[in-house]
Every structure is written in C-alpha cells, then in structure tokens.
Amino acid sequence: MYRYDEFDHTLVAERVATFRRQVARRLTGDLTEDQFKPLRLMNGLYLQLHAYMLRVNIPYGCLSSRQLRQLAFIARRYDRNFGHFTTRQNIQYNWIKLDETPDVLAALAAVEMNAMQSSGNCVRNITADQFAGRAQDEIEDPRPWCELIRQWSILHPEFSYLPRKFKIAVSGAPQDRAAVKLHDVGLYLRPNAAGVIGFEVIVGGGQGRLPYVGHTIREWLAKEDLLSYLEAILRIYNLGGRRDNLQKARIKVQVNALGAEEFRRLVDEEWEQIRFTPQLAVPRAEIERITAYFADPAWEQIPDAAALVAAQRSADPAFEVWNRANVVAHRTPGYAIVNLSLKAPGIAPGDLTADQMDKVAELADRFSLGELRVSHRQNLVFPDVRQVDLQALWQDLQSLSLATPNIGSLTDIIACPGLDFCALANARAIPVAQDIGRHFTDVAALQDIGELTINISGCMNACGHHHVGHIGILGVEKNGLEFYQLTLGGSSGEDASLGDRLGRSISAAEVPVAIEAIVTRYKALREGDERFLDTYRRVGLEPFKEAVYGKTPQRRPAVA
Amino acid sequence: MGLIREGRLVPDPFTDASGLERLPDGVPLIVSLEQWQTQRSGLLASGQRLGLRLKSDQPPRLVAADLGHFSVIALEFPKYRDGRAYTHARMLRERFKFAGEIRAVGDVLQEQLHFMHRCGFDTFDVAGPDPEKAWRTIAGDHTVAYQATGDGQPRALDLRKGTGP
C-alpha cells in the first residue's frame, strides 16, 4: 500500500489545522453557515437530515487492518458504533458532531487517511477495481496511477471550484469492476497496437437525473501524458461547464451538448498548449517511487491447493456455495481473493459495526497479509488469502455474518442511505433492500438465478446507481407516499448501459413480488446459462412487463 | 474596501469605472471589456494607466493581443463558487505572460486567497473588516503543494527525488 511521506503528512496535518480554525470560526458565529458550507464540504462534512455526516476517502479502495481499526475507533468514540461503506470507496459516519470533526480528521490523519474533497465541487476520491494487483485478467495495476492522480487532484488551486463534483475511476482489467464508463472521467489501462500500455480516456459518464454512458475521446494516451491530458479536460470543463443550473452542471451535460467530437477537439487544442510544460511532467523517479509501494506482498511460494479446496467443497455444500459465490481466482498460485458480503439478510447494504470492523481487521491480519479492499458494490475484499486457509476464514466470517454467499447475486444490493438518513431522498431505500434480502434467502435458488444486480436509489440523484442495475429501483414520492419505479437492463460494466423503465411505479410491499415475477420469467426464457442481463437484451422489456403487471391494462397503483 | 498586496493593505490608485456610464478624466481607470472595445482609442489617448475588468465568462484570450496596454487585469468572482477566474489567472500568467497586476475582485473570501495567489493573483479586494488579518490567518495554511501552477512553488513530487518505501 501507499504510505505517506513527510510531504503527504504535512499536507494533511495542515489541512486538519486549517479546518479546526474554520470550525472554531463557525462555532463562534464568525462564519455564517453559508460561508462555512464550502469549507466543510471540502473536508467531507455534510449536513444531513438528522446530523452531520462525515465521508472519509478510502483511496482506490485500499485499506490496511490498522486503518480499519482506527475506523472502528472513530465509529465508537465519535459515532453510533457503525460506519457505512458507499459506492465510491468511501466510508460514511452518520452521526458526527461538528465540534468533534477536527478530532476525527486528526484521528484519520494518524493512520494516513483523510476526508479531503470527499464532497464539494472538486475532484472526488479516485476509485479503482477492488481486485487491483490481484486479478487474473489484469493488464496492469491501476493503483500507482490512481495515487498519482490523487495527489495531482488534492488541493488543486485551479480546480477546487468546478461547476460541479468530478469523479474519476481507473481499471487495469478488461472486465470492468469499477463502473469506469459511469464516471466524469474513466480510464482503462490498455495496450496500443505496438503493445505499449497507456490509457483509454472516457469522458462524460454519470448517473443522477441525467444518466449517460461516457464517450471515449482518446483510444490511447501515453502514460507520461496523463496529468497534462487530465488538466486539459478539467480546464475545458472548468471554463465551459454550466454554472447556471445545478442539475446541468456536470461534465456529461457539457460533453453531450457539444458532442464528444467537439469536446475532444477542445481538449486536444488545450492539451497541445500544455502537454510539454514541466509543471505537468510525470517524473519517472516519482512514478517508480509510487509503484514500489504497490509491489507484490510477501506471498509464500506455495503450490496451488485447488484439489484440497475441491475436496472440502464437495464435503460441505455450504462451503461449496460460498466458494462459488464469494471466492475469486488470484493471479498467484496457492492464493485466492475473498469477498466479504456486507449484504446479510436484513442488514442495511454497506453497514459494518465497530465490533465487526475490529474483528475483520484481526482476520485480515491472520488471513490476508493485513490488507483489505472496499468495492464499489459496497462489500469488502481480502485480496491475499491462502487457499488452504479458505475454510477456516469462511467459518470465522460466518460468525461475523459476513459470509452470505451472494456476491453478484440479486441480494448483493447497492442502496443509497435513502430517506432514513438523506435530506434529498424521496423514499426509503434500505428497508426495500432489507425486504428483498429477506424474501430471497434460499441460497440454491439464488445461485440458480446467477448474476443479477439490483441497485436502489431513494431519489433521482441516483446515489444507489439504479440506472445501471440489471434491475434498478428508484424511489419516488406521490402524494406523500413512497413508490418505486423499476428499470431493467442497466449495466455498469465494460458493456455499460442504462436501464429501461418497466412501467408504473409500485408500492414498497409490491417490490419483492415484482422481482420474484421478473426472476421467474427470466428463468423460463433464458437459454443455457445466459445471464439475466443477456436474456433481457435478447427478449426486451415486454415479457417482463407482462410478468409484473399482467396482460390487463395497467391499473391504478395500490395505496402503500 | 481594502486591497491586499503581499499581505499589506495598499492604496489603490485606480478608479473602477467598469460600472460607470461616463468615464472620469485624469485618473487611472479600470474599465469593462465593453468599455474597452467601444472607447479604446479615447482610453489610449488619455495617457492614463489602464486596467481591465473581466467577468468570469470573459476569458483573457479575448484580449490577448491588447494585454500590453493594461497595468491591471481585474478578474471577477461573481460568487466564490464560480471558479473560472482561477483558470483565467493561470492563462494570463502562464500562457500570455502577463507581468502586470492580476487583481481578485467580487466575492473574494479569506479562505480562497491561497488558491488565488497560487494561480497568479497578486492583489485581492478582500471582503471583511480586517483584510490584513485575513491574509495573516491563512498565510501558513499550506506549505506543501502537489501541483505547479506557475508561481514557482515546487511540487512535492519534484522535491522527493524518488525516495521510496
């Protein structure tokens, strides 16, 4: 993992000191709430429905056991004994007190973490594939580049007051696990025709009220040009992004208004002016320095243990089911990647208690070389588990309720905090996820359904990524009541697409029933081991519409 | 109204005439882009020092060829949230090599001064009762920079010289 050096430590410590002063000015009334707002947002502090919420960065999803213990300490000391992992590799605390925030930031700084730019109209946390450095299909590890971008973006004097927030994701594998095409800027590490690895640059993806899949504006960019090209994109956006309408201020609106070609032309024109300036050069020594932090850990030279695991699996059906759902092949013999599901039945997706955090940290030390990852699907990952340890780890995870065998299945739900916490929400999201989790508990049935993602957002801002769920669920408010609009066919992968509206919205109680109907129809229609998404793409909306609403004309929605 | 330069309140020899219908005679003036475009010859003939006030949607490239006529370019922040002038200042300094005064005007708040300074602003029309105190308060906030913005402060990554884990 990356470690702060003296410069990084100083920068974060100064930031904490500055914010301490700003909070003091707010508490004495020297700053009004309106003046204070941009300052707290730049430090990750939101004012929510009931209290302040602090959003902490987990850069590109990498976390050490030591850091997780500190997150547990913060949850206990400053919050209500839990934290919530988000879709952008952040952790949120929902009950933070304003006057204690500087102490929380200092506690984070002590373990080389921060909440800088986790909100506000600036470059947000850089996100990446949670299997970076471990995945078998990886072309190149994205983490050193994420760290380079992180540093370039932090406290950028020119780009701290953008028209709107700006999210960057990086993947180094052909299978996209980081929703790269749904970001303001998405980067894929790719070889060019000569076999030299560079970046495919995608711009203008995003969700919210106006969802778009991003456009590729450069098929291949040399690595040494990364910062100058990003600076050119940000500059075109800073100058040309709309500032008159908050809903239209993201770069996706600018890109789609100009057209991707014209946007690319503007970026290239700017880039030509700055690409050779020394201010934006990427010194080889610096990228080598950063890359050295992501060197392979001290893996043991051990043989592949697939035969042992296969025997254990056939002896224990529950272990078999967990392996199939939650264990992923590792690029090194004798090791496996393990997903920890934060989606046990009845649990708010992404929540982890302080006690669970401490125990997970302990397990990470015992079983995963002290390191873990956070995924954009709101789960945790142990990246370096010896295959011979899988069964012991599984047993320990079961006792923590973190072994639900549902990764990628329909109970591995992404959900935003919704009306339970969020001031913007129209409807609750967490209880709907909990209901679905309770409705579909049969493990064998879930595995038969296979890969099927459900994403739930409590409002049009789409923090639960409903547009790109294979099944999306959007909370809407009608006459003071909560209803839910279903969409089908979304994907956040390399085959990214936006879901299509199924029909009229339904009540919360009807949601699990509707999903059951969709799943039943899918199982009747699928060919071979076709995924739900592929069946949907083949047969379209109509069969599912009929399954949910029947053949009769649509009736008025039932009152919830 | 206080104009801060290098942490000190300094007198402002310029009259901001950008909002005036009739331009005053015999004093150094800051004019709007429209005034400059319509009254250019008269302004040049006056022999007075000139400044230009640009709104946040008026990029400096519009006047790139005329920059030699101005001692001051005042860049406007209509709201502190409008960050376009940060880019404009860098363009003036780094691309157009403007060596005169770049002044921050409009909604200029204490907590934004550091970024403005790093982007090339050198004078600040700061809101509040004690602009010198505002400057002193933020002066030590950030000693490390991850970016080079033309102000000469080296990037952390250039200071490191490749020392690793």
XYZ file of C-alpha atoms in Angstrom:
725
model
C 0.000 0.000 0.000
C 0.965 3.600 -0.440
C 2.444 5.211 2.649
C 2.524 8.938 3.339
C 5.945 10.524 3.296
C 6.846 13.791 5.024
C 5.131 15.873 2.326
C 1.878 13.937 2.444
C 1.853 14.002 6.252
C 2.473 17.743 6.339
C -0.215 18.490 3.788
C -2.875 16.518 5.664
C -1.824 17.855 9.070
C -2.030 21.426 7.790
C -5.430 20.697 6.350
C -6.693 19.441 9.718
C -5.310 22.547 11.456
C -6.997 24.805 8.919
C -10.316 23.061 9.337
C -10.020 23.258 13.120
C -9.765 27.024 12.766
C -12.688 27.149 10.352
C -14.884 25.085 12.675
C -13.951 27.384 15.562
C -14.951 30.404 13.471
C -18.265 28.733 12.657
C -18.923 27.877 16.306
C -18.317 31.478 17.382
C -20.517 32.760 14.575
C -17.627 34.446 12.785
C -18.614 32.411 9.720
C -22.215 32.024 8.634
C -23.486 28.582 7.653
C -23.489 29.779 4.041
C -19.823 30.816 4.247
C -18.888 27.684 6.153
C -20.640 25.269 3.815
C -17.997 25.115 1.052
C -15.273 24.785 3.681
C -16.895 21.842 5.428
C -17.796 20.206 2.122
C -14.159 20.325 1.045
C -13.467 18.345 4.209
C -16.170 15.775 3.641
C -18.725 17.113 6.097
C -22.374 17.163 5.001
C -25.395 18.366 6.905
C -27.904 15.517 6.666
C -31.465 15.038 7.789
C -30.635 14.481 11.463
C -26.961 15.289 11.931
C -23.636 15.945 10.257
C -22.330 13.148 8.061
C -18.603 12.724 7.500
C -17.465 10.972 4.330
C -13.966 9.537 4.524
C -11.882 8.543 1.500
C -10.567 5.046 1.058
C -8.348 5.872 -1.906
C -8.968 3.425 -4.776
C -10.460 1.069 -2.186
C -7.234 0.103 -0.382
C -7.323 -0.223 3.375
C -4.938 -1.712 5.938
C -6.034 -3.565 9.052
C -4.520 -0.739 11.094
C -6.658 1.797 9.282
C -9.780 -0.320 9.732
C -9.126 -0.474 13.492
C -8.966 3.302 13.515
C -12.252 3.476 11.588
C -13.721 1.235 14.311
C -12.339 3.542 16.992
C -13.915 6.553 15.280
C -17.254 4.732 14.971
C -17.208 4.037 18.709
C -15.797 7.285 20.001
C -17.481 9.775 17.690
C -20.438 7.988 16.096
C -23.004 5.351 16.960
C -20.835 2.264 16.641
C -21.093 1.767 12.919
C -19.961 3.043 9.542
C -21.434 2.811 6.061
C -19.371 1.862 3.013
C -20.506 3.703 -0.117
C -20.448 3.062 -3.855
C -17.361 5.246 -4.266
C -14.971 3.539 -1.904
C -15.737 5.888 0.941
C -16.936 5.218 4.454
C -19.577 7.486 5.933
C -20.322 8.254 9.556
C -23.864 9.460 10.027
C -23.855 10.992 13.500
C -20.775 13.193 13.751
C -20.769 16.293 15.957
C -19.425 19.447 14.349
C -17.146 20.416 17.218
C -15.556 16.953 17.219
C -14.931 16.835 13.477
C -11.369 18.222 13.660
C -10.504 15.479 16.169
C -11.938 12.862 13.836
C -9.855 14.246 10.979
C -6.769 14.168 13.202
C -7.512 10.545 14.105
C -7.743 9.756 10.399
C -4.501 11.604 9.653
C -2.755 9.485 12.271
C -3.366 6.436 10.054
C -2.720 8.264 6.771
C -6.334 8.812 5.858
C -8.372 11.927 5.157
C -11.758 13.241 4.121
C -10.427 15.909 1.766
C -12.580 16.584 -1.288
C -14.978 13.777 -0.491
C -17.660 16.331 -1.239
C -17.815 19.751 -2.841
C -17.410 20.768 -6.474
C -13.939 19.342 -6.871
C -12.185 16.134 -7.866
C -13.506 13.412 -5.557
C -11.936 10.207 -4.290
C -10.189 8.328 -7.099
C -11.748 4.869 -7.389
C -10.486 1.628 -8.903
C -11.029 -2.087 -9.405
C -11.161 -3.648 -5.930
C -9.102 -6.587 -7.234
C -6.278 -4.335 -8.470
C -2.915 -6.061 -8.373
C -4.536 -9.455 -7.755
C -6.968 -10.140 -10.606
C -6.071 -12.791 -13.146
C -7.375 -10.738 -16.047
C -5.439 -7.583 -15.157
C -3.315 -5.895 -17.808
C -1.639 -3.523 -15.373
C -2.132 -2.484 -11.764
C -4.079 0.809 -11.743
C -3.158 1.769 -8.170
C 0.087 3.687 -8.828
C -1.748 5.798 -11.409
C -4.629 6.335 -9.017
C -2.187 7.600 -6.409
C -0.560 9.922 -8.940
C -3.990 11.301 -9.889
C -4.959 11.556 -6.234
C -2.002 13.757 -5.458
C -2.457 15.868 -8.583
C -6.101 16.467 -7.690
C -5.732 17.246 -3.974
C -5.971 20.969 -3.206
C -5.589 21.786 -6.887
C -5.574 25.582 -6.871
C -7.274 25.867 -10.249
C -9.847 23.089 -9.960
C -11.293 23.386 -6.462
C -14.349 25.397 -7.554
C -15.548 23.444 -10.558
C -19.124 23.753 -11.821
C -19.921 20.503 -10.025
C -18.327 17.427 -8.476
C -15.888 15.414 -10.560
C -15.355 11.679 -10.252
C -12.520 9.659 -11.761
C -12.259 5.849 -11.878
C -9.459 3.655 -13.205
C -9.407 -0.001 -14.223
C -6.483 -2.086 -15.369
C -8.533 -5.128 -16.408
C -10.756 -5.873 -19.411
C -13.586 -6.825 -17.065
C -14.730 -3.548 -15.599
C -15.411 -3.850 -11.872
C -15.186 -0.119 -11.210
C -18.090 1.322 -13.250
C -15.490 3.268 -15.244
C -17.889 4.329 -18.003
C -20.227 5.957 -15.494
C -17.645 8.466 -14.288
C -16.852 12.038 -15.274
C -13.527 10.668 -16.426
C -12.930 6.948 -16.737
C -9.578 5.414 -17.554
C -8.829 1.914 -18.820
C -5.217 0.776 -18.940
C -4.919 -0.704 -22.428
C -2.141 -1.712 -24.826
C -1.924 0.076 -28.178
C -1.196 -1.662 -31.477
C 2.500 -1.732 -30.606
C 1.750 -3.399 -27.260
C 2.629 -0.328 -25.192
C 0.268 0.171 -22.267
C -1.455 3.521 -21.966
C -4.916 4.833 -21.129
C -8.207 4.769 -22.958
C -9.866 8.014 -21.848
C -13.636 8.121 -21.403
C -15.446 11.348 -20.560
C -18.941 12.371 -19.612
C -20.404 9.288 -17.987
C -22.582 9.735 -14.967
C -25.834 8.913 -13.279
C -28.126 11.238 -11.373
C -31.100 12.855 -13.093
C -29.446 12.811 -16.493
C -27.675 9.479 -16.850
C -25.121 8.957 -19.592
C -22.622 6.277 -20.522
C -19.299 8.031 -21.147
C -17.694 8.639 -24.550
C -14.193 7.540 -25.465
C -12.377 10.709 -26.506
C -8.955 9.117 -26.778
C -8.395 5.482 -27.621
C -4.886 5.528 -26.261
C -2.943 8.065 -24.234
C 0.703 7.636 -23.289
C 1.193 7.335 -19.544
C 3.569 10.272 -19.388
C 0.787 12.457 -20.803
C -1.744 11.519 -18.139
C -1.572 14.632 -15.967
C -1.425 17.092 -18.849
C -4.400 15.441 -20.537
C -6.432 15.409 -17.320
C -5.533 19.042 -16.738
C -6.745 19.899 -20.244
C -10.068 18.105 -19.642
C -10.566 19.817 -16.292
C -9.734 23.202 -17.768
C -12.234 22.839 -20.619
C -14.814 21.769 -18.073
C -13.994 24.496 -15.564
C -14.409 27.152 -18.242
C -17.255 25.646 -20.216
C -19.350 23.585 -17.802
C -22.707 25.142 -16.975
C -22.910 27.155 -13.782
C -26.454 28.439 -14.183
C -28.245 25.198 -13.348
C -27.051 22.743 -10.720
C -28.802 19.869 -12.476
C -26.916 20.551 -15.709
C -23.506 21.386 -14.319
C -21.778 18.012 -14.619
C -19.295 17.455 -17.431
C -21.650 14.898 -19.002
C -24.040 17.707 -19.933
C -21.235 19.753 -21.488
C -19.920 16.745 -23.432
C -23.364 15.863 -24.723
C -24.265 19.450 -25.597
C -21.060 19.936 -27.576
C -20.883 16.383 -28.884
C -17.998 14.124 -27.970
C -16.055 15.078 -31.114
C -16.169 18.795 -30.418
C -15.357 18.232 -26.764
C -12.351 16.157 -27.789
C -11.243 18.891 -30.190
C -11.366 21.496 -27.420
C -9.433 19.237 -25.065
C -6.810 18.446 -27.691
C -6.410 22.111 -28.546
C -5.805 22.944 -24.899
C -3.637 19.893 -24.387
C -1.301 20.859 -27.222
C -0.599 24.070 -25.319
C 0.324 22.391 -22.046
C 1.436 18.835 -22.743
C 5.132 19.602 -22.745
C 5.172 22.016 -19.809
C 7.429 20.846 -16.979
C 4.665 21.584 -14.436
C 2.712 18.616 -15.752
C 5.505 16.185 -16.447
C 5.349 12.854 -14.661
C 8.909 12.271 -13.453
C 9.969 8.680 -13.956
C 11.534 8.640 -10.485
C 8.211 9.636 -8.928
C 6.140 7.023 -10.700
C 8.751 4.425 -9.792
C 8.657 5.599 -6.190
C 4.869 5.280 -6.058
C 4.860 1.956 -7.923
C 7.294 0.497 -5.384
C 4.615 0.863 -2.679
C 2.376 -1.476 -4.675
C 4.952 -4.184 -5.165
C 3.635 -7.695 -4.621
C 3.405 -8.521 -0.903
C 5.393 -11.346 0.643
C 3.391 -14.157 -0.898
C 4.626 -17.570 0.093
C 5.922 -19.894 -2.573
C 3.163 -22.426 -2.188
C 1.576 -24.875 -4.604
C -1.900 -24.477 -5.974
C -4.322 -26.035 -3.485
C -7.338 -26.358 -5.765
C -7.547 -30.102 -5.175
C -7.711 -29.662 -1.400
C -10.334 -26.937 -1.702
C -12.332 -29.072 -4.138
C -12.414 -31.902 -1.609
C -13.506 -29.536 1.157
C -16.170 -28.106 -1.121
C -17.636 -31.451 -2.044
C -17.715 -32.451 1.616
C -19.630 -29.347 2.679
C -22.386 -27.914 0.470
C -22.468 -24.616 2.368
C -18.732 -24.138 1.847
C -19.234 -25.049 -1.806
C -21.918 -22.407 -2.225
C -19.799 -19.745 -0.534
C -16.780 -20.575 -2.685
C -18.777 -20.361 -5.856
C -20.286 -17.005 -4.947
C -17.644 -15.195 -2.934
C -14.199 -16.545 -3.854
C -12.351 -15.268 -6.915
C -9.248 -16.659 -8.610
C -5.966 -14.958 -7.709
C -3.083 -14.428 -10.086
C -0.630 -16.199 -7.746
C -0.595 -19.974 -7.163
C -1.904 -21.026 -3.776
C -3.856 -17.798 -3.173
C -7.444 -16.652 -3.588
C -9.386 -13.389 -3.436
C -12.250 -13.474 -0.936
C -15.308 -11.209 -0.962
C -16.866 -10.384 2.409
C -20.552 -9.742 1.875
C -21.944 -6.716 3.699
C -25.374 -7.774 2.467
C -26.584 -10.261 5.046
C -30.388 -10.577 5.092
C -31.971 -7.661 6.918
C -28.802 -5.556 7.050
C -28.519 -2.097 5.518
C -26.219 -2.641 2.489
C -22.698 -1.495 3.251
C -23.080 -1.109 7.007
C -20.442 -2.513 9.353
C -20.408 -2.205 13.131
C -17.343 -1.147 15.082
C -17.044 -4.634 16.560
C -17.231 -6.191 13.105
C -14.545 -3.768 11.897
C -12.198 -4.801 14.668
C -12.786 -8.471 14.002
C -12.391 -8.041 10.255
C -9.081 -6.256 10.926
C -7.979 -9.194 13.022
C -8.973 -11.643 10.277
C -7.173 -9.526 7.680
C -4.011 -9.825 9.762
C -4.440 -13.568 10.140
C -5.588 -14.430 6.649
C -4.821 -11.595 4.197
C -1.437 -10.067 4.980
C -3.070 -7.199 6.851
C -4.705 -5.695 3.792
C -8.262 -5.377 2.579
C -10.237 -3.624 -0.120
C -13.565 -1.895 -0.421
C -15.630 -2.473 -3.552
C -17.988 -0.084 -5.316
C -20.702 -2.663 -4.736
C -20.331 -1.902 -1.017
C -18.572 -5.106 0.006
C -15.143 -5.817 1.483
C -12.403 -7.932 -0.061
C -9.497 -9.891 1.354
C -7.038 -9.795 -1.537
C -4.460 -12.349 -0.385
C -5.936 -15.452 1.221
C -4.067 -18.763 1.063
C -6.333 -21.393 -0.462
C -5.505 -23.713 2.432
C -6.978 -21.110 4.807
C -10.250 -20.614 2.970
C -12.280 -22.962 5.120
C -11.029 -21.522 8.408
C -11.660 -17.980 7.160
C -15.139 -18.933 5.975
C -16.007 -20.256 9.426
C -14.827 -17.066 11.090
C -16.688 -14.905 8.585
C -19.879 -16.855 9.234
C -19.711 -15.994 12.920
C -19.490 -12.315 11.890
C -22.424 -12.580 9.431
C -20.037 -11.666 6.622
C -20.176 -14.943 4.707
C -23.545 -14.569 2.978
C -22.891 -16.318 -0.342
C -24.464 -13.668 -2.526
C -21.752 -11.638 -4.286
C -23.112 -10.568 -7.686
C -26.490 -12.137 -6.941
C -29.782 -10.351 -6.520
C -29.410 -9.874 -2.778
C -25.984 -8.214 -3.254
C -27.894 -4.958 -3.469
C -26.449 -1.491 -3.847
C -28.560 1.020 -1.965
C -28.141 4.651 -1.039
C -28.940 5.747 2.546
C -32.340 6.950 1.331
C -34.948 8.732 3.376
C -33.715 7.114 6.573
C -30.709 9.465 6.534
C -30.622 11.680 3.482
C -32.151 15.120 3.185
C -32.573 14.777 -0.583
C -34.355 11.419 -0.688
C -37.986 10.953 -1.718
C -38.271 7.421 -0.415
C -36.531 4.902 1.747
C -34.012 2.587 0.098
C -32.566 0.485 2.911
C -35.856 -1.130 4.029
C -36.586 -2.100 0.423
C -33.183 -3.762 0.180
C -33.815 -5.490 3.500
C -37.192 -6.760 2.279
C -35.642 -8.218 -0.866
C -32.888 -9.776 1.249
C -35.492 -11.402 3.473
C -37.584 -12.526 0.502
C -34.736 -14.303 -1.301
C -32.901 -16.329 1.305
C -32.716 -19.684 -0.462
C -29.071 -19.994 -1.365
C -29.533 -22.658 -4.025
C -32.257 -20.591 -5.708
C -30.033 -17.506 -5.681
C -27.190 -19.395 -7.290
C -29.563 -20.791 -9.889
C -30.592 -17.215 -10.766
C -26.919 -16.317 -11.085
C -25.523 -12.869 -11.779
C -28.268 -10.307 -11.297
C -27.547 -6.949 -9.739
C -30.181 -4.843 -8.025
C -29.473 -1.189 -7.363
C -31.780 1.026 -5.307
C -31.825 4.824 -5.162
C -34.051 6.853 -2.879
C -34.309 9.716 -5.368
C -33.389 10.896 -8.858
C -29.862 11.748 -7.739
C -29.198 8.038 -8.208
C -26.633 7.505 -5.458
C -27.763 3.865 -5.437
C -26.893 3.646 -9.160
C -30.364 2.402 -10.132
C -29.778 3.307 -13.800
C -27.097 0.630 -14.100
C -28.592 -2.161 -12.018
C -29.641 -5.178 -14.055
C -32.772 -4.373 -12.105
C -32.914 -0.763 -10.952
C -35.273 0.521 -8.287
C -35.932 4.228 -7.948
C -37.844 5.652 -5.021
C -40.393 8.317 -5.988
C -42.879 10.270 -3.935
C -46.521 10.565 -4.964
C -48.967 12.496 -2.830
C -46.791 11.987 0.213
C -46.464 8.236 -0.307
C -43.393 6.272 -1.317
C -43.463 4.367 -4.600
C -40.816 2.555 -6.584
C -40.059 2.691 -10.283
C -38.348 -0.378 -11.748
C -35.870 -0.326 -14.635
C -34.378 -3.326 -16.400
C -31.217 -3.872 -18.405
C -28.731 -1.488 -16.842
C -25.054 -2.372 -16.507
C -22.039 -0.611 -15.044
C -19.519 -2.986 -16.614
C -17.464 -2.788 -19.782
C -20.806 -3.344 -21.577
C -22.306 -0.349 -19.737
C -25.915 0.533 -20.457
C -28.773 2.420 -18.834
C -31.884 0.566 -17.724
C -35.292 0.908 -19.385
C -38.398 1.840 -17.399
C -40.617 -1.150 -16.857
C -43.937 0.613 -16.213
C -45.872 2.383 -13.492
C -44.306 2.605 -10.063
C -45.320 0.179 -7.336
C -45.539 0.202 -3.560
C -42.725 -0.997 -1.312
C -44.686 -4.122 -0.428
C -45.037 -4.975 -4.125
C -41.307 -4.729 -4.869
C -40.199 -8.223 -3.756
C -43.237 -9.718 -5.503
C -42.395 -7.902 -8.740
C -38.795 -9.053 -8.568
C -39.951 -12.589 -7.988
C -42.123 -12.306 -11.108
C -39.214 -10.923 -13.167
C -36.923 -13.682 -11.994
C -39.488 -16.387 -12.707
C -39.978 -15.061 -16.223
C -36.218 -14.872 -16.739
C -35.768 -18.480 -15.702
C -38.451 -19.516 -18.195
C -36.856 -17.502 -21.006
C -33.125 -17.970 -20.514
C -31.138 -20.073 -22.955
C -28.410 -22.207 -21.422
C -26.579 -20.354 -18.693
C -27.435 -16.953 -20.097
C -27.289 -14.149 -17.504
C -30.442 -12.168 -16.741
C -28.900 -9.152 -18.471
C -28.252 -11.085 -21.658
C -31.714 -12.602 -21.667
C -33.176 -9.144 -21.215
C -31.089 -7.769 -24.060
C -32.290 -10.603 -26.272
C -36.007 -10.556 -25.459
C -36.606 -6.932 -24.441
C -38.996 -5.354 -21.969
C -42.369 -6.795 -22.935
C -42.225 -10.281 -21.371
C -41.141 -8.763 -18.060
C -43.743 -6.030 -18.230
C -46.380 -8.682 -18.649
C -44.910 -10.746 -15.805
C -45.150 -7.820 -13.400
C -48.308 -6.016 -14.480
C -50.249 -8.815 -16.193
C -51.895 -8.605 -19.590
C -54.680 -6.339 -18.446
C -54.353 -2.583 -18.901
C -52.322 -1.037 -16.115
C -54.407 -0.438 -13.045
C -54.050 2.470 -10.705
C -51.257 1.999 -8.191
C -52.332 0.442 -4.943
C -52.008 2.637 -1.892
C -48.987 1.558 0.111
C -12.501 48.498 0.668
C -9.051 47.116 1.164
C -6.634 45.995 -1.479
C -4.162 43.436 -0.205
C -0.764 43.007 -1.784
C 1.882 40.803 -0.188
C -0.119 40.751 2.993
C -0.357 44.541 3.337
C -3.222 46.912 2.794
C -2.087 49.161 -0.045
C -3.690 52.193 -1.657
C -5.463 51.616 -4.916
C -4.537 54.251 -7.497
C -7.199 53.007 -9.872
C -10.797 54.039 -10.143
C -13.032 51.153 -11.101
C -15.119 52.736 -13.838
C -16.476 49.477 -15.175
C -19.933 50.236 -13.828
C -19.960 53.940 -14.750
C -21.780 55.437 -17.703
C -19.267 58.272 -18.154
C -15.588 57.643 -17.696
C -13.873 60.114 -15.337
C -10.957 62.123 -16.719
C -7.430 62.354 -15.428
C -7.265 59.270 -13.246
C -6.069 55.698 -13.838
C -9.138 53.669 -14.780
C -10.262 50.108 -14.664
C -12.765 49.575 -17.460
C -15.029 46.781 -18.561
C -14.425 44.748 -21.695
C -17.342 46.566 -23.378
C -15.895 49.976 -22.471
C -12.516 48.939 -23.786
C -13.997 47.679 -27.034
C -16.118 50.786 -27.646
C -13.836 53.511 -26.265
C -10.451 52.077 -26.995
C -8.948 54.998 -28.894
C -10.078 57.570 -26.331
C -8.713 55.491 -23.477
C -5.379 55.085 -25.199
C -5.232 58.785 -25.981
C -5.852 59.733 -22.327
C -2.326 58.700 -21.430
C -3.562 57.328 -18.109
C -2.638 53.894 -16.796
C -5.348 51.428 -17.634
C -6.863 48.372 -16.093
C -9.382 45.912 -17.482
C -12.096 44.153 -15.508
C -13.142 40.802 -16.921
C -16.272 38.947 -15.911
C -15.978 35.250 -15.239
C -17.396 34.394 -18.675
C -14.886 36.669 -20.457
C -11.711 34.652 -20.984
C -8.433 36.577 -21.306
C -7.836 35.204 -24.790
C -10.424 37.751 -25.963
C -7.891 40.485 -25.206
C -4.668 38.545 -25.604
C -3.356 40.987 -28.218
C -4.204 44.031 -26.071
C -2.690 42.925 -22.770
C 0.297 45.239 -23.234
C -1.999 48.222 -22.750
C -3.015 47.241 -19.237
C -1.267 47.591 -15.890
C -4.032 45.684 -14.129
C -6.367 42.877 -15.068
C -9.140 42.539 -12.519
C -10.808 39.136 -12.636
C -14.264 38.947 -11.197
C -15.679 36.295 -8.869
C -19.452 36.891 -9.099
C -19.785 34.185 -6.433
C -16.928 32.467 -4.659
C -18.245 29.195 -6.120
C -17.538 30.399 -9.652
C -14.019 29.065 -10.212
C -13.410 30.224 -13.780
C -11.160 33.109 -12.788
C -8.629 30.669 -11.338
C -8.124 29.328 -14.850
C -8.152 32.842 -16.319
C -5.397 33.944 -13.954
C -3.210 31.000 -14.880
C -3.800 31.678 -18.567
C -2.783 35.309 -18.111
C 0.399 34.425 -16.258
C 1.492 31.194 -17.887
C 0.174 31.422 -21.440
C 0.007 35.122 -22.180
C 2.957 36.005 -19.937
C 1.100 38.945 -18.438
C 3.501 40.540 -15.944
C 1.225 43.241 -14.546
C -1.113 43.111 -11.588
C -3.843 40.453 -11.504
C -6.491 41.538 -9.072
C -9.201 39.392 -7.490
C -12.477 41.302 -7.251
C -16.051 40.406 -6.399
C -16.877 37.680 -3.883
C -13.307 37.285 -2.618
C -13.234 35.425 0.693
C -10.385 34.797 3.105
C -10.415 31.028 2.658
C -9.960 31.284 -1.099
C -6.938 33.612 -1.042
C -4.343 30.857 -1.044
C -5.585 29.183 -4.218
C -5.970 32.572 -5.894
C -2.415 33.506 -5.038
C -1.135 30.213 -6.373
C -2.966 30.763 -9.657
C -1.249 34.107 -10.227
C -3.368 36.721 -8.467
C -1.245 39.274 -6.625
C -3.795 41.737 -5.294
C -7.040 40.971 -3.533
C -10.091 43.081 -2.914
C -10.975 41.101 0.195
C -14.305 41.322 1.942
C -14.386 41.872 5.693
C -13.275 44.443 8.259
C -9.605 43.464 8.525
C -8.118 42.196 5.246
C -4.558 42.140 6.609
C -5.669 39.850 9.388
C -7.440 37.661 6.862
C -4.205 37.283 4.943
C -2.150 36.609 8.089
C -4.638 33.960 9.187
C -4.335 31.866 6.062
C -0.689 32.566 5.276
C 0.682 29.369 6.827
C -2.174 27.056 5.853
C -0.486 25.193 3.061
C 3.258 24.760 2.772
C 3.110 21.659 0.584
C 1.789 21.668 -2.964
C 1.087 18.729 -5.232
C 0.768 20.956 -8.294
C 2.943 23.506 -10.031
C 0.849 26.463 -11.122
C 3.427 28.842 -12.467
C 4.012 30.644 -9.168
C 7.358 28.958 -8.650
C 6.378 26.759 -5.707
C 7.838 23.309 -6.402
C 5.641 20.227 -6.421
C 6.108 17.642 -3.684
C 6.858 15.151 -6.419
C 9.767 17.242 -7.646
C 11.175 17.602 -4.124
C 11.090 13.895 -3.390
C 13.717 12.814 -5.873
C 12.465 9.259 -5.976
C 12.916 8.145 -2.381
C 10.556 5.176 -1.951
C 9.258 2.728 0.641
